[in-house]
Tab-separated table of N, CA and C in Angstrom:
chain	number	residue	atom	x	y	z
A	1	UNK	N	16.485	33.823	-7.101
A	1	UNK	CA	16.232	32.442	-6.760
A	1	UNK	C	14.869	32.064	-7.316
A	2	UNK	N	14.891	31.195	-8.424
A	2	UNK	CA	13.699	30.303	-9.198
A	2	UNK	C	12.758	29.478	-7.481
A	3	UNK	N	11.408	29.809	-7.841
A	3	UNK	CA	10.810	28.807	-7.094
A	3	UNK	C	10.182	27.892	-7.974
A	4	UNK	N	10.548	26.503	-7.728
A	4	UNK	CA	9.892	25.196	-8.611
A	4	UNK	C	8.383	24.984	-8.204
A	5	UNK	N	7.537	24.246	-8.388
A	5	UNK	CA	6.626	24.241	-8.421
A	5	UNK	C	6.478	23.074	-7.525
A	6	UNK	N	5.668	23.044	-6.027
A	6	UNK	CA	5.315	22.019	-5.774
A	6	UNK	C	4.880	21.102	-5.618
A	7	UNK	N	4.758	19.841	-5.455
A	7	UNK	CA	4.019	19.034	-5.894
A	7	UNK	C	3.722	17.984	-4.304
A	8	UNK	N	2.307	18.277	-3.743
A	8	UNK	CA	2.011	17.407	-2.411
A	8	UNK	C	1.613	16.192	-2.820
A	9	UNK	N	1.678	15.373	-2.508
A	9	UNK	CA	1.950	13.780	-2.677
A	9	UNK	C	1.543	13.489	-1.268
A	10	UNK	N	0.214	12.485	-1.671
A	10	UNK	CA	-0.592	11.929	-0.262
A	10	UNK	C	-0.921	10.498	-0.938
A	11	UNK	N	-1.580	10.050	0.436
A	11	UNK	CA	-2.073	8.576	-0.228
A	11	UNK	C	-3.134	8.604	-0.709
A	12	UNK	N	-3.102	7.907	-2.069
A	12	UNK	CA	-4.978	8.383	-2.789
A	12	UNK	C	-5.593	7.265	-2.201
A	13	UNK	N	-7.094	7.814	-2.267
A	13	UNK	CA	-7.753	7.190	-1.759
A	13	UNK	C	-9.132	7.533	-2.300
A	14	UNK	N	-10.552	7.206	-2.368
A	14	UNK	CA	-10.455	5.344	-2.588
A	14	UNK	C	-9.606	5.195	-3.643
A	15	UNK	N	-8.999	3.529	-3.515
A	15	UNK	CA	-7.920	3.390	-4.553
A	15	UNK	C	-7.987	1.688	-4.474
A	16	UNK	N	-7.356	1.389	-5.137
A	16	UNK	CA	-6.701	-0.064	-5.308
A	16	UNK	C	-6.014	-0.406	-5.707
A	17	UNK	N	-5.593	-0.948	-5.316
A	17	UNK	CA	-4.134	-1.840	-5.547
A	17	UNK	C	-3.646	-2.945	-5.894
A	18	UNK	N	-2.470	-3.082	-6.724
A	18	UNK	CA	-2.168	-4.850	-6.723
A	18	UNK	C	-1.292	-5.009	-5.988
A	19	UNK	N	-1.179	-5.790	-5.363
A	19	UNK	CA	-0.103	-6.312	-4.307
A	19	UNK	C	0.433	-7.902	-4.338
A	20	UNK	N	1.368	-7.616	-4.350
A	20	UNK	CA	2.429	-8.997	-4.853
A	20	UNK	C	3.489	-9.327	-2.893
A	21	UNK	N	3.523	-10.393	-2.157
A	21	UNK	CA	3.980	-11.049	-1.151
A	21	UNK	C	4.788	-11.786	-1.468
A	22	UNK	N	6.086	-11.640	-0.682
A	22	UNK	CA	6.588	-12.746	-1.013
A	22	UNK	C	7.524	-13.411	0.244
A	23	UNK	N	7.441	-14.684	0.147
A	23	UNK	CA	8.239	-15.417	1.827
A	23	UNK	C	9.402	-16.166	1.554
A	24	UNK	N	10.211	-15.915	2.008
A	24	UNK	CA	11.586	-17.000	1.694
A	24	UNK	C	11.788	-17.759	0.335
A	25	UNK	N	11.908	-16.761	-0.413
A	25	UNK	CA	12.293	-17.169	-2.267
A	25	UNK	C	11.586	-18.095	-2.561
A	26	UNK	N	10.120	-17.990	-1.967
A	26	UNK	CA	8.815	-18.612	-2.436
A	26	UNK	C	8.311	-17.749	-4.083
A	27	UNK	N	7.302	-18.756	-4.264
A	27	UNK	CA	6.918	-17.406	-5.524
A	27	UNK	C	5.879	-16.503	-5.056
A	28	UNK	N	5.777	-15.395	-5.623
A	28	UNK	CA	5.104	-14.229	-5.055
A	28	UNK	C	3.243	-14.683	-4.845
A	29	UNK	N	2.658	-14.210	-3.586
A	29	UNK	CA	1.301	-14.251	-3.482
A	29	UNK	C	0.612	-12.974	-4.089
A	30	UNK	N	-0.437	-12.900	-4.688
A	30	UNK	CA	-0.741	-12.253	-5.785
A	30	UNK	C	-2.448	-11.853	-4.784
A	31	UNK	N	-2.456	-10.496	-4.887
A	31	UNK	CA	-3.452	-9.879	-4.082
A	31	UNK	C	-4.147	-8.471	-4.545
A	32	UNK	N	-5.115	-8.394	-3.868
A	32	UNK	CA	-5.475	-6.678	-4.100
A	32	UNK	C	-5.661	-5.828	-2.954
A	33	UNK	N	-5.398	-4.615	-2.463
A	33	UNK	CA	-5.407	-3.737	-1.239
A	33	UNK	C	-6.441	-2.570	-1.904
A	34	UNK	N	-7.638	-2.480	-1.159
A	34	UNK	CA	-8.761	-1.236	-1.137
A	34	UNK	C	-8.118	-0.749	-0.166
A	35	UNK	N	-7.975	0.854	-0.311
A	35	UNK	CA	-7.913	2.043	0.662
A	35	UNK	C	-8.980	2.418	0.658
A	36	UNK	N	-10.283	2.209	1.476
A	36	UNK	CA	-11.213	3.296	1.656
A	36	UNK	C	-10.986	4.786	2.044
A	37	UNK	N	-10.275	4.523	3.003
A	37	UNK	CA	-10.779	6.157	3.576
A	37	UNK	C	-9.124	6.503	4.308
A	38	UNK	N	-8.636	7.695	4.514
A	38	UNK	CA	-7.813	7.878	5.424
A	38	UNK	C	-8.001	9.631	5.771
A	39	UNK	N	-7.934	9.240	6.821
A	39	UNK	CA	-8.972	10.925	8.154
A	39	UNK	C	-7.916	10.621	8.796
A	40	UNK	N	-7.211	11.627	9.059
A	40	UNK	CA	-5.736	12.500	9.727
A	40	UNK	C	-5.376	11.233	9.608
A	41	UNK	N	-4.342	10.755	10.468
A	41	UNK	CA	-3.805	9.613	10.084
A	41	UNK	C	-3.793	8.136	10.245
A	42	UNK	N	-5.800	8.110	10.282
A	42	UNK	CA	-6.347	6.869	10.057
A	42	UNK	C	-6.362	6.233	8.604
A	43	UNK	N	-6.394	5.095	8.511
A	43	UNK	CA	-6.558	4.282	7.408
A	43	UNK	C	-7.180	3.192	7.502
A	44	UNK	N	-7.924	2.832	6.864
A	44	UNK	CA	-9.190	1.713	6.884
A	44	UNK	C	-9.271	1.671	5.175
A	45	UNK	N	-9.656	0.167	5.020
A	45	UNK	CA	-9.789	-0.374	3.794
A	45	UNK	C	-9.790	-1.875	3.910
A	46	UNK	N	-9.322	-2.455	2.949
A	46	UNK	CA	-9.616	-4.167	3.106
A	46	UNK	C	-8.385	-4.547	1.760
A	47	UNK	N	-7.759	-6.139	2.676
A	47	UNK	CA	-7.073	-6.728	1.455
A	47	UNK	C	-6.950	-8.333	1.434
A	48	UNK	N	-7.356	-8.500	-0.013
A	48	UNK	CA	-7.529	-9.705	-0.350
A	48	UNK	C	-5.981	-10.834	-1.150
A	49	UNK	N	-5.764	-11.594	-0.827
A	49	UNK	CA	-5.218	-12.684	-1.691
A	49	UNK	C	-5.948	-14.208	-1.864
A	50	UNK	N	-6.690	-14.135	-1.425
A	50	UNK	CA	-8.176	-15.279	-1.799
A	50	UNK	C	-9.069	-14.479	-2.238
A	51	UNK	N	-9.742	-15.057	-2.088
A	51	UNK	CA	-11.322	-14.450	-2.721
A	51	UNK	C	-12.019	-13.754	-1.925
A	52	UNK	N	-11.822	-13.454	-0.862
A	52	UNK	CA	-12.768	-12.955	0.575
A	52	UNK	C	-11.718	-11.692	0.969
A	53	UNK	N	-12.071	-10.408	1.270
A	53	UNK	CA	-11.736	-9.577	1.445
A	53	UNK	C	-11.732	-9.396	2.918
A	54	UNK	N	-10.138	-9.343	3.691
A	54	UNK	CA	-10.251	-9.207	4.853
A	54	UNK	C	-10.173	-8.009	5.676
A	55	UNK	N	-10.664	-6.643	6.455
A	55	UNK	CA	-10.657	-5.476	7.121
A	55	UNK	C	-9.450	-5.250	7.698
A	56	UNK	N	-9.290	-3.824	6.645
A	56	UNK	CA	-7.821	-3.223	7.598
A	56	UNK	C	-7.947	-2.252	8.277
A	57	UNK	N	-7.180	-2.057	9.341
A	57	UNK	CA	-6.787	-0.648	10.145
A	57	UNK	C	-5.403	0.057	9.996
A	58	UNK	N	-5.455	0.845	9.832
A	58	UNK	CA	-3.819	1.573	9.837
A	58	UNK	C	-3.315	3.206	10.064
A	59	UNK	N	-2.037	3.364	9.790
A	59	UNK	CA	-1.650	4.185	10.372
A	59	UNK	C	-1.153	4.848	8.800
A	60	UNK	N	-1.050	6.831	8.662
A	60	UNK	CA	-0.558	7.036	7.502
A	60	UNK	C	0.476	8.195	8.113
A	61	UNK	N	1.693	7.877	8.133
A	61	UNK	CA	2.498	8.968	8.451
A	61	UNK	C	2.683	10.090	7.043
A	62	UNK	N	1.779	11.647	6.830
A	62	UNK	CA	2.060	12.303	5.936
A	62	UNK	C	3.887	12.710	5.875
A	63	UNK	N	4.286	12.707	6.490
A	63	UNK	CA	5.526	13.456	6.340
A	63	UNK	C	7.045	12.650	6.205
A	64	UNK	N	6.771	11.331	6.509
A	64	UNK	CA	7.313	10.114	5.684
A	64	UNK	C	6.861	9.700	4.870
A	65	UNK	N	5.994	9.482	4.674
A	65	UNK	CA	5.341	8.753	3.746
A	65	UNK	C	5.174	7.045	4.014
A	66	UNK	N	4.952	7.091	5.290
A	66	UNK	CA	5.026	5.514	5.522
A	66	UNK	C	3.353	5.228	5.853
A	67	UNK	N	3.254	4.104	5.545
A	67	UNK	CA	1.903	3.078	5.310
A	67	UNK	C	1.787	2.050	6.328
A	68	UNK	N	1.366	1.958	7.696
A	68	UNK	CA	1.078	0.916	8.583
A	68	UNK	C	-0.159	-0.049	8.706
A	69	UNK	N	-0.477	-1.184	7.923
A	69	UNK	CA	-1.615	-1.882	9.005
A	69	UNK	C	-1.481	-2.980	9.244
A	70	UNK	N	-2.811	-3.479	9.701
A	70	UNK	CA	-2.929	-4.846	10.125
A	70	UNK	C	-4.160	-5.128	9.688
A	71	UNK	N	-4.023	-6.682	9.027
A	71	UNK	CA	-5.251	-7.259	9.318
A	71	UNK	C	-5.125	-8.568	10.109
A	72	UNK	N	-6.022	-9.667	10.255
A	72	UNK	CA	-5.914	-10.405	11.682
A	72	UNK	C	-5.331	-11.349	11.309
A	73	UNK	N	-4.199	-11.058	9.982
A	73	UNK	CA	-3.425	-12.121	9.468
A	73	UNK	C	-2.232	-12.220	9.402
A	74	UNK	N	-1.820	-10.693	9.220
A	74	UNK	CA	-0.814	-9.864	9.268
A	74	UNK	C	-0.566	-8.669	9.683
A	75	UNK	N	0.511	-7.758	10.031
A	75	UNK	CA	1.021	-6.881	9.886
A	75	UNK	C	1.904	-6.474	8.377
A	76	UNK	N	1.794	-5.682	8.140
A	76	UNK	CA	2.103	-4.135	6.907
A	76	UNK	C	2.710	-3.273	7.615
A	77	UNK	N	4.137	-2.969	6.600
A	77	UNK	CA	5.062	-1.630	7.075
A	77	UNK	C	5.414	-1.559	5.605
A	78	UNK	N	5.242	0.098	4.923
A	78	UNK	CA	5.750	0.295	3.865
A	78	UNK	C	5.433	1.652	3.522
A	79	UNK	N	6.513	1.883	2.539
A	79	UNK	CA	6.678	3.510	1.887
A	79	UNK	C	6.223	3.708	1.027
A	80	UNK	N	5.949	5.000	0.738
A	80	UNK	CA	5.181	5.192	-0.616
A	80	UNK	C	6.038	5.674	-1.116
A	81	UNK	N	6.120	5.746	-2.463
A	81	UNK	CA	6.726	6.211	-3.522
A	81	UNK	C	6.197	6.674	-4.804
A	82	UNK	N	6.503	7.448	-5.176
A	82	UNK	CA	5.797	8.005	-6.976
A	82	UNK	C	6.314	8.277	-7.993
A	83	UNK	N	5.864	8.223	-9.352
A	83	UNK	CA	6.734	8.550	-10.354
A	83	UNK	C	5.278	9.479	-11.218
A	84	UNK	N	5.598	10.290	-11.849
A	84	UNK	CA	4.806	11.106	-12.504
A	84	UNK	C	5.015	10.511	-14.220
A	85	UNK	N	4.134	10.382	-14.780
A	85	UNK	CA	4.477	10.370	-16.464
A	85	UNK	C	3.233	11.245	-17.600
A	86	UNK	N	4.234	12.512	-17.444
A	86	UNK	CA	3.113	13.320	-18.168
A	86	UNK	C	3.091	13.271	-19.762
A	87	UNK	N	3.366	12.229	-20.317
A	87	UNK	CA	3.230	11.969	-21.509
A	87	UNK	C	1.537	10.597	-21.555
A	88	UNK	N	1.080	10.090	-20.922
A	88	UNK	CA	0.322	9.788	-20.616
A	88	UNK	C	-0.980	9.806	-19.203
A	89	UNK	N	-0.259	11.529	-18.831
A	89	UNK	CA	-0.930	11.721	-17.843
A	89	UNK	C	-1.241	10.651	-16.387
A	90	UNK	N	-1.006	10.481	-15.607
A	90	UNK	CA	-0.400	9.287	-14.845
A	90	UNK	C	0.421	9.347	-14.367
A	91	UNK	N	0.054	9.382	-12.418
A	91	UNK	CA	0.867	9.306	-11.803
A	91	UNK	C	0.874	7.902	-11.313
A	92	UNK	N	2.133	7.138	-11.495
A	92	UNK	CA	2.801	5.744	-10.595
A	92	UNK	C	2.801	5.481	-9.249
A	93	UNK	N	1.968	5.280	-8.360
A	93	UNK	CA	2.362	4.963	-7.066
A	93	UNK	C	2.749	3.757	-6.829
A	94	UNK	N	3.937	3.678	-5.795
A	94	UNK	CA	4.129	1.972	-5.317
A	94	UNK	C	4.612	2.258	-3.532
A	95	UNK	N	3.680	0.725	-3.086
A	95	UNK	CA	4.192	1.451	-1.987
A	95	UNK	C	4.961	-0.099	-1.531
A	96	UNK	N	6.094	-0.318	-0.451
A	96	UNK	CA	6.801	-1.541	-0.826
A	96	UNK	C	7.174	-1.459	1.093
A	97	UNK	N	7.532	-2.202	1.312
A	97	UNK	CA	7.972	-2.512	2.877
A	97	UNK	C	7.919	-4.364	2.908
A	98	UNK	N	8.069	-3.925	4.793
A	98	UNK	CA	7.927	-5.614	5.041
A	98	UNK	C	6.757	-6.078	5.523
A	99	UNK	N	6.531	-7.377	5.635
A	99	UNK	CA	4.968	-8.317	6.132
A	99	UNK	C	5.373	-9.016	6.941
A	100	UNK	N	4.999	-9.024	8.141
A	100	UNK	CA	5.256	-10.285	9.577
A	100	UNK	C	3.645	-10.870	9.097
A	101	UNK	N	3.706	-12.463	9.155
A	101	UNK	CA	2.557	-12.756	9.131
A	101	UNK	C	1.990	-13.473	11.068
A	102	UNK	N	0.990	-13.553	11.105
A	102	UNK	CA	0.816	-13.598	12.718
A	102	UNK	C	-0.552	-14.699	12.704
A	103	UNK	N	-0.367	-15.372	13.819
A	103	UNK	CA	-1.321	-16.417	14.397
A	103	UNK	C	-3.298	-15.696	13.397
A	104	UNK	N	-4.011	-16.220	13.539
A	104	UNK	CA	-3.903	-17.770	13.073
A	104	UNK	C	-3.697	-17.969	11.573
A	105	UNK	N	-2.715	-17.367	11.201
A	105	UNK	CA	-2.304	-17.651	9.516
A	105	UNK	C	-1.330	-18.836	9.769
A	106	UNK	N	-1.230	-19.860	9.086
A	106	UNK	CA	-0.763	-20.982	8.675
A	106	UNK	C	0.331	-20.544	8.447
A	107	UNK	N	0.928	-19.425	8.017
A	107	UNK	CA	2.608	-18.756	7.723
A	107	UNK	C	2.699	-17.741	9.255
A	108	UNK	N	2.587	-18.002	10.424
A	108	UNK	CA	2.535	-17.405	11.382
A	108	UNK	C	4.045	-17.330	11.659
A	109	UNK	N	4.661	-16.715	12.081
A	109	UNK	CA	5.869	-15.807	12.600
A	109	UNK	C	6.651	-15.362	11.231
A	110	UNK	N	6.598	-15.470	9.977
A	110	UNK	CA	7.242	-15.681	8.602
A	110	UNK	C	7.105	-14.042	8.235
A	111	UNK	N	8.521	-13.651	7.663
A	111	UNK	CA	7.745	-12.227	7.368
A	111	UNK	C	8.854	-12.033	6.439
A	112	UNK	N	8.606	-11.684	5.154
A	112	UNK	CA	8.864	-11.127	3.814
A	112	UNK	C	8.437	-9.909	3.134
A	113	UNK	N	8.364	-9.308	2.092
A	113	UNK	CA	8.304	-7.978	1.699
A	113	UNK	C	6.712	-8.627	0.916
A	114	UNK	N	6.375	-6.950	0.457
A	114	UNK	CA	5.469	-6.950	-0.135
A	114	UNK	C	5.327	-5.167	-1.233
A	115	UNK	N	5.048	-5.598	-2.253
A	115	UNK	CA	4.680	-4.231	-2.589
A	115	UNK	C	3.306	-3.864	-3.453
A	116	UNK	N	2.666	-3.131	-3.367
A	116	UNK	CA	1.790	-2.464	-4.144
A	116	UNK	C	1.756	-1.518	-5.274
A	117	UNK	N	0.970	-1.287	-5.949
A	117	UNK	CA	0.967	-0.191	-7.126
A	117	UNK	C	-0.375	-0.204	-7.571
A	118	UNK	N	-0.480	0.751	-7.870
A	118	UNK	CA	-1.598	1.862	-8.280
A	118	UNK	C	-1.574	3.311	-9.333
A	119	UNK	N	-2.579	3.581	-9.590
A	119	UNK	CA	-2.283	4.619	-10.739
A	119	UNK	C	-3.330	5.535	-10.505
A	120	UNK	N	-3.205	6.953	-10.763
A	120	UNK	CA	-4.268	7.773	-10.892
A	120	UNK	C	-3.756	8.686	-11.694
A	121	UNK	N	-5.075	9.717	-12.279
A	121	UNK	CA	-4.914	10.454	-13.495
A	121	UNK	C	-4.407	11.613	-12.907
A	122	UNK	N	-3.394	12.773	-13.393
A	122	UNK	CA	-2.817	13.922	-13.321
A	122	UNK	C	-3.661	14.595	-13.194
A	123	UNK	N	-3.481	15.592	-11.979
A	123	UNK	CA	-4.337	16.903	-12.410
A	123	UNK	C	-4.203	17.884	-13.277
């Protein structure tokens, strides 16, 4: 019996992200997500779709791979996912779920998907 080689897959961090929203076959809101830091399965960072960067808190389940936060605008639920491309060294992350948006956002009870992506170099 061959053993393959494994490969652990976490959330990178610091990192950034582009992140694309979208609400009832509106056109997509166009954003960026900082991961500062994530310590066992805290997550803190900040995400913008204006110009002003708003503070997140969240949750990182390692063994799903699921992505929880909030900022005081919204709620975030989403998976991570990866693709490797070793012809340009580069691994693909995207991470994709749903968005409830919440008081006092002007789109308050409205909740549509959202996804992210990011890139980092192969080891």
């Amino acid at each position: 019996m061959a053993i393959g080689q494994m490969t652990r897959v976490s959330l990178p961090y610091p990192s950034t992200w582009e992140v694309q929203a979208r609400f009832g076959g509106r056109p997509a809101s166009l954003g960026t997500l900082v991961i500062h830091s994530v310590s066992g399965n805290r997550v803190s960072g900040a995400i913008s779709f204006r110009r002003d960067f708003i503070p997140i808190q969240g949750f990182w389940d390692e063994r799903t791979r699921q992505l929880s936060f909030e900022s005081p605008y919204a709620t975030f639920v989403g998976t991570l996912a990866f693709r490797d491309d070793p012809q340009i060294s580069l691994r693909h992350y995207v991470l994709h779920g749903n968005v409830r948006m919440k008081p006092p956002s002007i789109r308050a009870g409205e909740t549509g998907t959202w996804t992210a992506t990011t890139n980092t170099r192969m080891c």
